[in-house]
Amino acid sequence: MIKKGGDMHQRDTEWFSFLHLCGERDRDLLLGKEKMTLSDLDRLSYLTDFLDMPKANQEIWNQNGQQFREQLQQLEKMYEESCSVVSWDPSEVDMDLHEKWIEDFCSQIPDQESKIRIQKNIRK
């Protein structure tokens, strides 16, 4: 069982680690200096999942999820209305887009040592 303080420490560690890896634009989005779009939220969520940073992912959603609440509800409603007509296959996920997100993210890591370490881990 994780103590509350340890959980906060993990969240802070992941959050600052992710910010350290982000390029300037993503950092500005995460710090509220630029307006985030739903597609930015989707991309940053995917990246934190990919990098196994669940606490950073949770923090992104805590800070930004509310502003997209209506859009997400509309998407959910649209999906519910169409799911019986159009089936969704997980293999249809746009893997090319996800790979592009990862490549773009890695190319923008400001610290060269971190960039090399992340790229090595991705290739494993």
CSV table of C-alpha atoms in Angstrom, one decimal:
chain,number,residue,atom,x,y,z
A,1,MET,CA,0.0,0.0,0.0
A,2,ILE,CA,1.3,3.4,-1.0
A,3,LYS,CA,1.2,6.1,1.6
A,4,LYS,CA,-0.5,9.3,0.6
A,5,GLY,CA,2.8,11.3,0.8
A,6,GLY,CA,4.6,8.6,-1.3
A,7,ASP,CA,1.8,8.9,-3.9
A,8,MET,CA,2.2,12.6,-4.1
A,9,HIS,CA,5.9,12.2,-4.4
A,10,GLN,CA,5.5,9.8,-7.3
A,11,ARG,CA,3.0,12.2,-9.0
A,12,ASP,CA,5.4,15.1,-8.6
A,13,THR,CA,8.4,13.0,-9.8
A,14,GLU,CA,6.5,11.8,-12.9
A,15,TRP,CA,5.1,15.3,-13.6
A,16,PHE,CA,8.4,17.0,-13.5
A,17,SER,CA,10.1,14.2,-15.4
A,18,PHE,CA,7.5,14.5,-18.1
A,19,LEU,CA,7.9,18.3,-18.2
A,20,HIS,CA,11.6,17.9,-18.5
A,21,LEU,CA,11.2,15.6,-21.5
A,22,CYS,CA,8.7,17.9,-23.3
A,23,GLY,CA,9.5,20.3,-26.0
A,24,GLU,CA,8.8,24.0,-25.5
A,25,ARG,CA,5.2,23.9,-27.0
A,26,ASP,CA,4.1,20.9,-25.0
A,27,ARG,CA,5.6,22.4,-21.8
A,28,ASP,CA,3.7,25.6,-22.5
A,29,LEU,CA,0.5,23.6,-23.0
A,30,LEU,CA,1.0,21.7,-19.8
A,31,LEU,CA,1.8,24.9,-17.8
A,32,GLY,CA,-1.3,26.7,-19.2
A,33,LYS,CA,0.7,29.2,-21.2
A,34,GLU,CA,-0.9,28.0,-24.4
A,35,LYS,CA,-4.5,26.8,-24.9
A,36,MET,CA,-4.7,23.0,-25.1
A,37,THR,CA,-7.0,21.3,-27.7
A,38,LEU,CA,-8.7,18.0,-27.3
A,39,SER,CA,-6.2,16.5,-29.8
A,40,ASP,CA,-3.4,17.8,-27.6
A,41,LEU,CA,-5.0,16.2,-24.6
A,42,ASP,CA,-5.3,12.9,-26.5
A,43,ARG,CA,-1.7,13.0,-27.7
A,44,LEU,CA,-0.2,14.0,-24.3
A,45,SER,CA,-2.3,11.3,-22.6
A,46,TYR,CA,-1.1,8.7,-25.1
A,47,LEU,CA,2.5,9.7,-24.5
A,48,THR,CA,2.3,9.5,-20.7
A,49,ASP,CA,0.7,6.1,-21.1
A,50,PHE,CA,3.4,5.0,-23.5
A,51,LEU,CA,6.1,6.2,-21.2
A,52,ASP,CA,4.4,4.4,-18.2
A,53,MET,CA,3.8,7.6,-16.3
A,54,PRO,CA,0.2,7.1,-14.9
A,55,LYS,CA,0.5,9.9,-12.3
A,56,ALA,CA,1.6,12.4,-14.9
A,57,ASN,CA,-1.3,11.3,-17.1
A,58,GLN,CA,-3.7,11.7,-14.2
A,59,GLU,CA,-2.3,15.2,-13.5
A,60,ILE,CA,-2.9,16.2,-17.2
A,61,TRP,CA,-6.5,15.0,-17.0
A,62,ASN,CA,-6.9,16.7,-13.6
A,63,GLN,CA,-5.7,20.0,-15.0
A,64,ASN,CA,-7.3,19.9,-18.4
A,65,GLY,CA,-10.1,17.3,-18.5
A,66,GLN,CA,-12.9,19.6,-17.3
A,67,GLN,CA,-12.5,22.0,-20.2
A,68,PHE,CA,-13.3,19.2,-22.6
A,69,ARG,CA,-16.1,17.7,-20.6
A,70,GLU,CA,-18.8,18.8,-23.0
A,71,GLN,CA,-16.9,17.6,-26.1
A,72,LEU,CA,-16.2,14.3,-24.5
A,73,GLN,CA,-19.8,13.8,-23.5
A,74,GLN,CA,-20.9,14.6,-27.1
A,75,LEU,CA,-18.3,12.0,-28.4
A,76,GLU,CA,-19.6,9.4,-25.9
A,77,LYS,CA,-23.2,10.1,-26.9
A,78,MET,CA,-22.3,9.8,-30.6
A,79,TYR,CA,-20.5,6.6,-30.0
A,80,GLU,CA,-23.4,5.1,-28.0
A,81,GLU,CA,-25.8,6.0,-30.8
A,82,SER,CA,-23.6,4.5,-33.5
A,83,CYS,CA,-22.0,1.5,-31.8
A,84,SER,CA,-24.9,-0.8,-32.8
A,85,VAL,CA,-24.5,0.4,-36.4
A,86,VAL,CA,-20.7,0.6,-36.7
A,87,SER,CA,-18.6,-1.8,-34.7
A,88,TRP,CA,-15.2,-0.6,-33.5
A,89,ASP,CA,-12.2,-2.8,-33.9
A,90,PRO,CA,-9.1,-2.1,-31.7
A,91,SER,CA,-6.9,-3.0,-34.6
A,92,GLU,CA,-8.2,0.1,-36.4
A,93,VAL,CA,-6.4,2.4,-34.0
A,94,ASP,CA,-4.2,4.7,-36.0
A,95,MET,CA,-0.8,3.2,-35.2
A,96,ASP,CA,0.9,5.5,-37.7
A,97,LEU,CA,-0.4,8.5,-35.8
A,98,HIS,CA,0.8,7.1,-32.5
A,99,GLU,CA,4.2,6.4,-33.9
A,100,LYS,CA,4.4,9.9,-35.3
A,101,TRP,CA,3.5,11.3,-31.9
A,102,ILE,CA,6.3,9.3,-30.3
A,103,GLU,CA,8.8,10.3,-33.0
A,104,ASP,CA,7.8,14.0,-32.7
A,105,PHE,CA,8.0,13.9,-28.9
A,106,CYS,CA,11.4,12.3,-29.0
A,107,SER,CA,12.8,14.8,-31.5
A,108,GLN,CA,11.8,17.6,-29.2
A,109,ILE,CA,13.3,16.4,-26.0
A,110,PRO,CA,15.7,19.2,-25.1
A,111,ASP,CA,18.2,17.2,-23.0
A,112,GLN,CA,20.4,15.1,-25.4
A,113,GLU,CA,21.2,12.5,-22.8
A,114,SER,CA,17.5,12.0,-22.0
A,115,LYS,CA,16.6,11.9,-25.7
A,116,ILE,CA,19.1,9.1,-26.3
A,117,ARG,CA,18.0,7.1,-23.2
A,118,ILE,CA,14.3,7.4,-24.2
A,119,GLN,CA,15.0,6.4,-27.9
A,120,LYS,CA,17.0,3.4,-26.7
A,121,ASN,CA,14.1,2.3,-24.5
A,122,ILE,CA,11.6,2.7,-27.3
A,123,ARG,CA,13.6,0.5,-29.7
A,124,LYS,CA,13.8,-2.4,-27.2
